[in-house]
Each structure stands twice: as C-alpha cells, then as structure tokens.
XYZ file of C-alpha atoms in Angstrom:
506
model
C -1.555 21.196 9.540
C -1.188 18.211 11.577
C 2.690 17.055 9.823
C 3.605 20.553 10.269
C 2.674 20.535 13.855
C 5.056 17.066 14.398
C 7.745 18.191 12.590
C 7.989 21.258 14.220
C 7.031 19.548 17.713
C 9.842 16.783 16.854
C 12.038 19.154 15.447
C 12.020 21.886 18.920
C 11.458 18.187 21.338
C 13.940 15.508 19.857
C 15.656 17.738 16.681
C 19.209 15.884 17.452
C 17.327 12.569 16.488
C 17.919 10.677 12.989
C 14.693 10.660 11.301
C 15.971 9.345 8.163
C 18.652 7.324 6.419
C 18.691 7.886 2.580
C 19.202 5.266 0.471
C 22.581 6.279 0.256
C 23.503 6.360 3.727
C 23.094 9.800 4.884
C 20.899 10.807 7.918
C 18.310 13.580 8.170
C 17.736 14.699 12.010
C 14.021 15.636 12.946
C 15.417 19.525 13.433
C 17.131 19.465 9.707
C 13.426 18.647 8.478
C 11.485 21.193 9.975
C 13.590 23.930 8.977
C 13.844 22.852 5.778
C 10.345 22.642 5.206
C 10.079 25.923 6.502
C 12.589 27.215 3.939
C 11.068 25.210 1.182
C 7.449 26.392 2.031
C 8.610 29.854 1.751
C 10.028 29.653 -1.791
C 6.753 28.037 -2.952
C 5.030 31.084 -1.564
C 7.469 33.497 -3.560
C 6.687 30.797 -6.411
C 3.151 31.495 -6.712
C 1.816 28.481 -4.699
C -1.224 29.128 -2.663
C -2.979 27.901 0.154
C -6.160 25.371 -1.035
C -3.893 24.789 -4.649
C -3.126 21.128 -5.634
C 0.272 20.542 -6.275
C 1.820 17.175 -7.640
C 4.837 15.482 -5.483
C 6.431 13.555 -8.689
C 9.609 12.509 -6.503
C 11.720 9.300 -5.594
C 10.473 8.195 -1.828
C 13.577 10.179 -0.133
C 13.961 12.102 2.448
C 13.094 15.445 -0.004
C 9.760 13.982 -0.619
C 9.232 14.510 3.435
C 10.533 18.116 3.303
C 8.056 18.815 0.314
C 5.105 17.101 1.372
C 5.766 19.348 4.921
C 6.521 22.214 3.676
C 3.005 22.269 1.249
C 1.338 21.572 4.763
C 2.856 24.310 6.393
C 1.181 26.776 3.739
C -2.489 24.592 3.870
C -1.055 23.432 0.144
C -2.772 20.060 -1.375
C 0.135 17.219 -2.016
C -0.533 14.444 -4.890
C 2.111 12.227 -4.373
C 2.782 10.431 -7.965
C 4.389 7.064 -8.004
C 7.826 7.358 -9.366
C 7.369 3.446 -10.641
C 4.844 4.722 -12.726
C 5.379 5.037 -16.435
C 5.623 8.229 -18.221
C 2.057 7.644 -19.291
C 0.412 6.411 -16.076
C 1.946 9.454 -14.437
C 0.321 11.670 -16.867
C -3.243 9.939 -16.239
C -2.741 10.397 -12.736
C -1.900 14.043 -12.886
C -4.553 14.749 -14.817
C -7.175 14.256 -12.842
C -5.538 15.683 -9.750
C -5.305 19.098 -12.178
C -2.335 20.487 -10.356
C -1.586 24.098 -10.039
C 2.153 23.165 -9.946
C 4.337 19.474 -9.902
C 7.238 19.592 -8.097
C 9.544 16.754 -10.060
C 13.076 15.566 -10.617
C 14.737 15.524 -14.172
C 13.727 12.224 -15.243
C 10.562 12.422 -13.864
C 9.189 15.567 -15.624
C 8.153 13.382 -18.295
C 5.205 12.577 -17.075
C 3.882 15.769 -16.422
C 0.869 17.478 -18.233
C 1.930 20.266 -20.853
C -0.161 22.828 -19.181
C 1.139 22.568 -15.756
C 3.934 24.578 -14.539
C 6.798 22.498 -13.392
C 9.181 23.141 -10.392
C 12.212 21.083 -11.516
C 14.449 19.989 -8.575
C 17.219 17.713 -8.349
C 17.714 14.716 -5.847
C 19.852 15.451 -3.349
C 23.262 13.598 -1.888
C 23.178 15.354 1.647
C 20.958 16.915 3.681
C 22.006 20.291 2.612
C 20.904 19.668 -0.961
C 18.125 18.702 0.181
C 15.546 20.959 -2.751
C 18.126 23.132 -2.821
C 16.838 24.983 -5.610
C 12.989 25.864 -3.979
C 14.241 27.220 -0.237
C 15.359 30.217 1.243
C 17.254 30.428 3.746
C 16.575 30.716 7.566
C 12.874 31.986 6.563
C 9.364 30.455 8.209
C 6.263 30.960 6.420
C 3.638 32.699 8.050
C 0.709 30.657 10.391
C -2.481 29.756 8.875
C -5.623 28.690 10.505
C -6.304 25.376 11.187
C -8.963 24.219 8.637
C -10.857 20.643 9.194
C -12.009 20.764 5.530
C -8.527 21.943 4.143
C -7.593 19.338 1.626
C -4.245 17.652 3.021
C -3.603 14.873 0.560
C -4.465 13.390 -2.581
C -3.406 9.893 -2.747
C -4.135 7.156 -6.373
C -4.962 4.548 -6.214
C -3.275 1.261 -8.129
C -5.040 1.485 -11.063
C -5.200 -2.068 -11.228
C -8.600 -2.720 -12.948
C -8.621 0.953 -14.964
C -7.371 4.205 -14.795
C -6.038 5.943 -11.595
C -8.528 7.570 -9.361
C -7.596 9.991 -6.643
C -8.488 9.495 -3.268
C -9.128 13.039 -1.355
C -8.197 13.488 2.348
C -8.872 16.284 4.349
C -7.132 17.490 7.690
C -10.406 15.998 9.098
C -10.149 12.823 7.973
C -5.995 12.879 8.647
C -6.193 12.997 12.135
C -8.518 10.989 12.397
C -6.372 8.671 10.645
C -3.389 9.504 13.393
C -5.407 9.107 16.148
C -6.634 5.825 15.739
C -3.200 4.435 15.129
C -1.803 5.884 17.794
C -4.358 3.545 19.342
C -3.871 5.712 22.870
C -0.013 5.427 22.926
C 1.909 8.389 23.875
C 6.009 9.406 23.912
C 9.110 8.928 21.612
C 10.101 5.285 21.559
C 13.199 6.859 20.918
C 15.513 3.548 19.653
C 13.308 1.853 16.904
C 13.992 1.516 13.450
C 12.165 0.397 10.468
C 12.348 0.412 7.129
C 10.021 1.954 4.748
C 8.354 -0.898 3.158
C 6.144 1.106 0.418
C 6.316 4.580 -1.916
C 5.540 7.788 0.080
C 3.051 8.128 -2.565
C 1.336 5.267 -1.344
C -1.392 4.891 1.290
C 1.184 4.260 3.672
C 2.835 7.147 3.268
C 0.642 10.061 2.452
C -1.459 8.962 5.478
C 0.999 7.765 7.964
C 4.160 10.054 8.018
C 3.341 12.055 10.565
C 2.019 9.549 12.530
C 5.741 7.617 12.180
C 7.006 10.880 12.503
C 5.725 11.558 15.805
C 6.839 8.010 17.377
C 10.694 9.681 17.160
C 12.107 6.508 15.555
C 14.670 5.931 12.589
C 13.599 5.230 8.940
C 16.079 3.815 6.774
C 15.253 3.982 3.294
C 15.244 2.231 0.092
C 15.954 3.173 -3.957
C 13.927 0.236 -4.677
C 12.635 -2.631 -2.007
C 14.865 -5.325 -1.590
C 14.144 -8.582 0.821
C 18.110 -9.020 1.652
C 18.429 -5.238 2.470
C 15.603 -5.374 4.517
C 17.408 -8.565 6.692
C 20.379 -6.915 6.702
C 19.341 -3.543 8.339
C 16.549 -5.631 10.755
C 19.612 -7.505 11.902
C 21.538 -4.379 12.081
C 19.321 -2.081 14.014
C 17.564 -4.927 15.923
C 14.481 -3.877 14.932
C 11.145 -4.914 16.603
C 8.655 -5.580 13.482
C 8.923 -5.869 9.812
C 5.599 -3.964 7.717
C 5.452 -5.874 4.357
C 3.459 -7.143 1.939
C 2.045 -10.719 1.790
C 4.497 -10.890 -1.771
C 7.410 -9.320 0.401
C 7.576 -11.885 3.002
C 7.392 -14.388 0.548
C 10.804 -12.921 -1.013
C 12.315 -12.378 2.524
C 11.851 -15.640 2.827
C 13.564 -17.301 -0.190
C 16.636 -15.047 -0.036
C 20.021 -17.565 0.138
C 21.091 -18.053 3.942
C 17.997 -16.486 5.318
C 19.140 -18.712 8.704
C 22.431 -16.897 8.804
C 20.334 -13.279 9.777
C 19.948 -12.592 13.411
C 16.272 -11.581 13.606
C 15.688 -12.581 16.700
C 14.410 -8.574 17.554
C 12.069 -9.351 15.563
C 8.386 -9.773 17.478
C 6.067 -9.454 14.428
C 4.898 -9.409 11.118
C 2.576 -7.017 10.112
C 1.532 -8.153 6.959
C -1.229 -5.677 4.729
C -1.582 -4.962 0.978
C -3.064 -8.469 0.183
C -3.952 -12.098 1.036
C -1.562 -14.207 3.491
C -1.953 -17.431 2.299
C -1.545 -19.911 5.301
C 1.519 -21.646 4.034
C 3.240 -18.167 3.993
C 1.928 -17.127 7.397
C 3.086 -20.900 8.918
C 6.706 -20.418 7.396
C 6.931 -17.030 8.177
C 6.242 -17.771 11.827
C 8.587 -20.455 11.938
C 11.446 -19.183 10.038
C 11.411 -15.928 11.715
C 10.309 -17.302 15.438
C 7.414 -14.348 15.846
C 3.974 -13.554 15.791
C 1.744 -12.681 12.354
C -0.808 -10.160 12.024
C -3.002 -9.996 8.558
C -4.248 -6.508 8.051
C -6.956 -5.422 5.855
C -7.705 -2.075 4.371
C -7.388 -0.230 0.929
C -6.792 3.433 -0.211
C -9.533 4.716 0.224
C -9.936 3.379 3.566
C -6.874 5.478 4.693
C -4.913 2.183 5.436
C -7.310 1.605 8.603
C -9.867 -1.453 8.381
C -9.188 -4.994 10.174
C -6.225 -6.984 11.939
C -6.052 -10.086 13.052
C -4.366 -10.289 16.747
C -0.905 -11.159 17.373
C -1.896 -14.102 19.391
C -4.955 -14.776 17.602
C -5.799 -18.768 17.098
C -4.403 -20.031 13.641
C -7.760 -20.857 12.252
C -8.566 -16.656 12.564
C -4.837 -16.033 11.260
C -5.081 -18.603 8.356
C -8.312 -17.664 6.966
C -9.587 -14.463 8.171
C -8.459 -10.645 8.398
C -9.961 -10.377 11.768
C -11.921 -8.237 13.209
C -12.740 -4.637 12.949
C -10.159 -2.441 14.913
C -11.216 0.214 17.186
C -13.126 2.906 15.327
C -14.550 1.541 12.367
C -17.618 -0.377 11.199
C -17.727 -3.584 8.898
C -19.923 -5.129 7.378
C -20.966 -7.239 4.383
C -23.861 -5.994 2.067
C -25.824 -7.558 -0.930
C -26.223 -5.626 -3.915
C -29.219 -3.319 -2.716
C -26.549 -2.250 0.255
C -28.800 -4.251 2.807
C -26.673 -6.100 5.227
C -26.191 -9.953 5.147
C -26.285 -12.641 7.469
C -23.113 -14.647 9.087
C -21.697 -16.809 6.190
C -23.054 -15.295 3.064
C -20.823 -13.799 0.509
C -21.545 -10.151 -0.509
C -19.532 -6.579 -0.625
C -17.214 -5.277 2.119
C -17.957 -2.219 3.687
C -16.711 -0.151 6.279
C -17.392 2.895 8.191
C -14.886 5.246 10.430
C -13.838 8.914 10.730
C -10.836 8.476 8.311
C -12.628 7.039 5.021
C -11.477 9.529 2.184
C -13.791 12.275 1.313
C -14.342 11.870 -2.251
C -12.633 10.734 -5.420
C -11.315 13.766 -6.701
C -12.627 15.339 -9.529
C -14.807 12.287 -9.923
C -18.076 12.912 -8.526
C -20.031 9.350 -10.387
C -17.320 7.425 -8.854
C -17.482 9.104 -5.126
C -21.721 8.561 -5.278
C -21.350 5.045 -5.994
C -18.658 3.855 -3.900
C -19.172 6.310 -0.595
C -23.066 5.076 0.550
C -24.646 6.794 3.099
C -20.836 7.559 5.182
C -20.213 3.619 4.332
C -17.327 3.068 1.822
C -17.992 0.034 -0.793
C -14.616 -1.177 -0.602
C -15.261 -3.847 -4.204
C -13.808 -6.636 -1.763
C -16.088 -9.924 -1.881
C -16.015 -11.420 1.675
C -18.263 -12.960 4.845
C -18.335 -12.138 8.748
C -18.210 -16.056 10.397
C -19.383 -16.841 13.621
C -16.824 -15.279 15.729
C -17.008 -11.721 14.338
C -13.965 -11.992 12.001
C -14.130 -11.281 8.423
C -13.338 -13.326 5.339
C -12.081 -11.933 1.845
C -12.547 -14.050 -0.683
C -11.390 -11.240 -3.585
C -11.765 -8.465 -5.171
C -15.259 -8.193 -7.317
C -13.539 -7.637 -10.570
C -11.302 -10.293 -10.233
C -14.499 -12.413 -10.054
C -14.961 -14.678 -13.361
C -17.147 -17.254 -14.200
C -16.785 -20.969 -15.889
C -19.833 -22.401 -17.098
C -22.153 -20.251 -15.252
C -19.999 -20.545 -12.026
C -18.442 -17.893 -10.238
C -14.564 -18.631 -9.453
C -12.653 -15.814 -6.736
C -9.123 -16.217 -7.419
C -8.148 -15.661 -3.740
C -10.314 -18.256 -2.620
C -8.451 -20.898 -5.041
C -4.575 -19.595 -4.673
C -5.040 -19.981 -0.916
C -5.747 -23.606 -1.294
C -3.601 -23.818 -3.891
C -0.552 -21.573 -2.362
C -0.507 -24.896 0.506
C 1.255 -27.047 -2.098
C 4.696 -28.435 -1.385
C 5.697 -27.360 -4.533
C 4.619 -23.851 -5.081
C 6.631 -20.933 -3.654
C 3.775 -18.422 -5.301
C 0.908 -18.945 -7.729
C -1.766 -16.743 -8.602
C -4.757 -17.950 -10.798
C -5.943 -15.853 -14.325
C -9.045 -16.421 -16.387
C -8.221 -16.736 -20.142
C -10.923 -16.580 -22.751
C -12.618 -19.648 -23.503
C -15.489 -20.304 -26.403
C -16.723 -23.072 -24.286
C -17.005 -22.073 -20.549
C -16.388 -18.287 -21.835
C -13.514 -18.465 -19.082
C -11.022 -20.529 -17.547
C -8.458 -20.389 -14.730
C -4.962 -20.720 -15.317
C -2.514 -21.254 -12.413
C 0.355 -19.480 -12.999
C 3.067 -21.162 -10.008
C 6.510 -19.939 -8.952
C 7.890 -23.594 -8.124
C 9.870 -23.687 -5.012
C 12.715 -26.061 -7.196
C 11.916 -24.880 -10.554
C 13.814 -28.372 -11.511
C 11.150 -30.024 -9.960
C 7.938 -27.861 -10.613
C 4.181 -29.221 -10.112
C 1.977 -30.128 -12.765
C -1.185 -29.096 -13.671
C -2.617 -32.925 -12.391
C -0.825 -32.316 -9.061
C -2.498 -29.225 -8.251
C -5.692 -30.414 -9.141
C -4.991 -33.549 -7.404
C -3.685 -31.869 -4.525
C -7.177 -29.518 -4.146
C -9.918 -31.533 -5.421
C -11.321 -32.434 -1.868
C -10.732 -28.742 -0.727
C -12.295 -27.246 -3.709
C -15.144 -27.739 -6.100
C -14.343 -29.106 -9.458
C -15.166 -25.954 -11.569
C -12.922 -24.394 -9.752
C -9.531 -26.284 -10.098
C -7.234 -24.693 -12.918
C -7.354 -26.013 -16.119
C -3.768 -24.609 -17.918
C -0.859 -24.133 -15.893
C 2.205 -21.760 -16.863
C 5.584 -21.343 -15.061
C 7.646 -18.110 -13.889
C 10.353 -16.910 -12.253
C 8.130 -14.377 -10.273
C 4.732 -13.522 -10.112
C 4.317 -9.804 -11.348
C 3.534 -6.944 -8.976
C 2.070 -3.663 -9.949
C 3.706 -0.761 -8.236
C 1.571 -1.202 -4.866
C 3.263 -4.013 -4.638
C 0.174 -5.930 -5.346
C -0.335 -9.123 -7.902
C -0.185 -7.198 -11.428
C -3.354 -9.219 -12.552
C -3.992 -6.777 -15.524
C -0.608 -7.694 -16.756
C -1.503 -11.508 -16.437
C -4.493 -11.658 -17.981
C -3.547 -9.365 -20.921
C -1.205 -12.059 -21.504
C -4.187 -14.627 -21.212
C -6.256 -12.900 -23.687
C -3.105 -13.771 -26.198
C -2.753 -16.948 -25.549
C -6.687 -17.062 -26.440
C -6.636 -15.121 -29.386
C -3.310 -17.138 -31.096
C -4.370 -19.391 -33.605
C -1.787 -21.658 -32.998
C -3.134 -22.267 -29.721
C-alpha cells in the first residue's frame, strides 16, 4: 500500500507537478498517475486479478510501467517486474518461477511469456492518455483494502549472472522499511529537481525505490535505452544536483566527445552503486566533473540499502573501500561456519536491516542458505579495516584459482584499471591444463592506436600485486560487456574463454 498512499498523497498535494518525461518527450503530472492507476486497478479487478495474486510487469521502463505497478498496489496485487533487455528465453525462466496468475506485456514482449499464463496484452503509449488504454475504466477507484505488513508488494530477479534468475520477495514490511531509511529523516517536496532514471524499473532500483522518488515531488526524465550523452545533455538542461550511475556508466559519461563543452556545474555528486569504482575512475570523475564521489554497496536482495562511503570521505576510504554501514543495518564479515572474523581477514559479507528481502520466491533451499539467522549472505568476498569501513574484494564465484592460488578479479582490475592506458579492463579465467586456470585481461585502451601490452600491465602491477596474480593473455575490445543490470557480463566473457581453451588451434 505504501506507492498507492504517495501517489494518491502526491497526486491530491502537488498533482499539477511533472512526474515524468517519456522517452519521447511527453510529461506525466503526479495527479494524471494516480487516477490512472485507479482506473487501471479497476479493470484488473473486472479482469479477474485478485488481491495476494502474482502478476508479471513485462513492460519497457515508461511511465505505464508506474501506472501498473500502482495500480496492482492499490488492489494488495504482487508486481514481478521482468527486464525488457531480457531475451525471449531469460524472460521465460524468470516468469516461471514467479508463477504468475496474469503478465501484463506489450506486443513484442509477449514472447517471453509462459504458455499457461494468461496474458493482458497492452500497447505502449505516445501520451498520457494512452497511457494502458486498453486495461482502465474510466473515472472509477477501486475499493480500500487493509493495510497488510506481510502482503507481498514486489518480486524483483535478480541478474542471473552466475545461473538462472532467482526472485527476490518483498513484503509491505520490508518496503517501508526500505523508504524509511532512505528518506534518512528528510521531509517535503524538493519541488525543482530532476534526475534521470539511470536503471530498468524492473531493477532493484526501481521496484524498491519509486515511491520513495515519488514522494520527493521531483521530475524523472526517462530513457528508451541509457545513453551517457543524453544523460549530459538533460543534467545540463535541468541543472540537476546528482547523477545515480553505475561504476561502467561514469566511465562512458566520461569518454563521450566534448564532455568539457557540458555545463555540469549543478552537479554536487556522484552516487556511484551497482559495482566496483576503481580509483582511476573515481579521481577523473571528480576532476572532470568538479564534485564529490560516493561508492555505494548493496545487492538485490539487500533492497539496494547496505554501505556508502561519505561525500567528503578521505580518498584512501573512497579509493578502496565502500564505507561504512549506513544507518540501520548491520555488516559484517563471516568465515564459512558464519562465525564472525577479525579486522583484515577475508571472508563473506553479510548484512542485517529491516529491509533484507523475505525469501527467494518459490525457492525455499536457496532462501535457507543465503538468509542465516535474519543475516543475509550477500556471496561478496570482502574485510572490515581498522577504521570500520568495508572492503570488497569480489564476488565468491568469480573467485578462481592458478596453481593452488586464489585470484579475485576485483582485487586485480582495480590495480590494473590505474594504467595510463586502459579506459576499462576486466580480468577472466580461461581453462588451463597446467594451473587449471588463468587470468586474461581483457582492456578497453583509452587510444586503441596505442593499446597496452600484456608486458606493460604486468610491468605496471608487479610491485602492487603478487605474481600469480598478474594476467597471463591479454585480448582487446571496443567495450567491455554488461549484462542487463548494467553489471560486467562475466558469463559472457568467460564462455568465450572456455573457447579459446577448447580450440585446437590454440
């Protein structure tokens, strides 16, 4: 219940507002998207949809996403937001195991949809008035229900990277939880900002977060796909105060053409999550765009809430750390028995707050072994130091081993990331009969006329890093490939790894 209570609290408070700019240009005003979420939730009733029933959002991240995901909230209706990124197949994996009672898609989404679910076709709409069009009627509310703690709110996949999808469950519980701590005590419509929407509303950082944005009375302009140069151009536009992007999307702000030509001086931070920040990025960020750079840390299942660094935190916390713990949740670092571990040792990530997800839905082997005891084994590898702040050295699957030795892949591309010569790199293990695995760098060089080579790199980190660890092949591209979480596609690079192992030719 909690969107439903902004948007109709917006929508009755500030209703003349903007809310949202479509990709194409036209606005949505906070009073447009309560009533149409009203109208929409009352079609789904006459549809069959019920209160407690899962239904699947399989949508582009527009404004009718918004209206849908509200208008299931208004009738205590579960959303599963479905990347539209996602292929046909991974759609159909991720539906699956949310077992949906009904999928609300567009045309050339449908595909992806399980035979045995119903399907609520819509089309994507060019004004606000089109807006699901087909699903409303008009100038009807749906009737109040009860506010439930337990009601399930949102079901919310996550990347998939290392295996199939697996739904992460949030209840109204756990959502306002969620809102509350980022509010973080503020109160009131900021009334001028802007941003842009830097991920899918399928993601964690939308599923989670909407009504939280929502209730700040600010402008989001939105985006068919992400694009660095769009972003700079509406920042510059709307003067707006902070740019939310991933570690890979600053890296692209940063090497579009003319970048000095933008007027971001609005701009006051970076708030930089879904990843590492190596500290070359952070150093050029800060310097190209004259503001302050805050490394976040959380995951899915987490409910986007974890660690930060400070805005005016000393470089050597920025650099190499994701801070420290913000207010309301618990982290530590455990060994493999789940007993805690001194300052400085290496072990598994863990964290504890109000707005952890419930379960994995459907997936009851999963939930036991990664929610402990209310403590949520995140499958990061990191260390607390001295100071309280916490170091991620990688994820525990991206772990591999070379002669016995354990290599983290984060640990080496942040060294590694500090070369002149590399604009982005991320290190893969390839199959090796000898050492049974291998890294190989695989760089974006910043002048691919003048690229590193494999003996600068290790040249340039052999008294940073030990010598097992230094990449032994080195490939070239034009980009590093990013999943649709916007995260390093590392399943993609090391199925092309296993390959280049397995070809005779070498």
């Amino acid at each position: 219940m909690l969107l439903a209570e902004v948007l109709r609290k917006t929508g009755s408070e500030i209703g003349d507002r903007v809310a949202y700019v479509a990709a194409d240009g036209w606005p949505v005003t906070y009073r447009e998207l309560d009533k149409l979420s009203d109208e929409v939730a009352v079609g789904l009733l006459r549809r069959g949809v019920r209160e407690g029933d899962v239904v699947g959002l399989a949508m582009p991240s527009n404004p009718d996403y918004v209206v849908a995901y509200g208008a299931l909230d208004k009738i205590g209706a579960c959303a599963a937001g479905v990347n539209p990124f996602l292929m046909a197949r991974e759609r159909r994996d991720a539906l699956a195991t949310a077992e949906p009672a009904f999928v609300i898609a567009t045309a050339e989404l449908c595909d992806g949809v399980p035979d045995d679910t119903e399907v609520l076709e819509v089309s994507v709409a060019s004004t606000s008035g089109e807006i699901l069009r087909s699903l409303r009627v008009a100038d009807e509310a749906p009737p109040s229900i009860a506010i439930d703690p337990d009601r399930k709110v949102a079901i919310v996949f996550t990347s998939g990277s290392t295996g199939l999808p697996k739904g992460a469950l949030f209840r109204e519980r756990t959502i306002r939880a969620i809102f509350d701590m980022d509010n973080s005590g503020s109160a009131g419509y900021s009334g001028a900002s802007h941003s842009v929407s830097a991920t899918q509303w399928a993601h964690i950082g939308g599923m989670t977060k909407i009504a939280w944005i929502l209730s700040g009375g600010g402008t989001t302009h939105l985006m068919h796909k992400w694009k660095a140069s769009m972003v700079l151009e509406y920042t510059e536009r709307y003067k707006m105060p902070a740019l939310n992007a991933g570690p890979s999307q600053v890296a692209l702000m940063l090497r579009v053409p003319d970048l000095e030509q933008y007027d971001l001086s609005s701009v006051r931070a970076i708030i930089a999550g879904m990843g590492p920040s190596s500290p070359g990025l952070i150093v050029e960020a800060r310097e190209r765009f004259k503001c302050a750079y805050s490394v976040r840390y959380s995951s899915t299942e987490s409910g986007g809430i974890g660690c930060a660094t400070a805005l005016d935190a000393p470089d050597d916390e920025t650099f190499y750390t994701v801070g420290r713990p913000r207010a309301g949740v618990e982290c530590k670092v455990i060994d493999e028995h789940g007993d805690e571990l001194p300052v400085g040792e290496v072990g598994e990530m863990a964290l504890r707050h109000a707005g952890i997800m419930d379960a994995y839905f459907n997936n009851p082997d999963e939930t036991a072994t990664t929610l402990v005891d209310g403590w949520l084994h995140t499958g990061d590898l990191g260390s607390k130091d001295e100071s309280g702040c916490f170091r991620v050295s990688g994820r525990i699957k991206e772990m591999f081993i070379r002669g016995g030795y354990k290599i983290y892949p984060v640990e080496v591309e942040r060294v590694l990331s500090e070369h002149p010569k590399v604009a982005n790199i991320a290190l893969i293990p390839r199959p090796d009969p000898v050492m049974t695995e291998v890294g190989v760098a695989v760089v974006v060089p910043r002048d691919p006329a003048d690229p590193p080579t494999l003996e600068d790199l290790r040249a340039y980190a052999a008294d940073k890093l030990a010598r097992y660890k230094l990449p032994e092949h080195i490939r070239y591209a034009e980009e590093i490939p990013m999943n649709s979480s916007y995260k390093v596609d590392r399943r993609t690079l090391k199925e092309h790894e296993a390959a280049v192992a397995s070809d005779p030719r070498g």
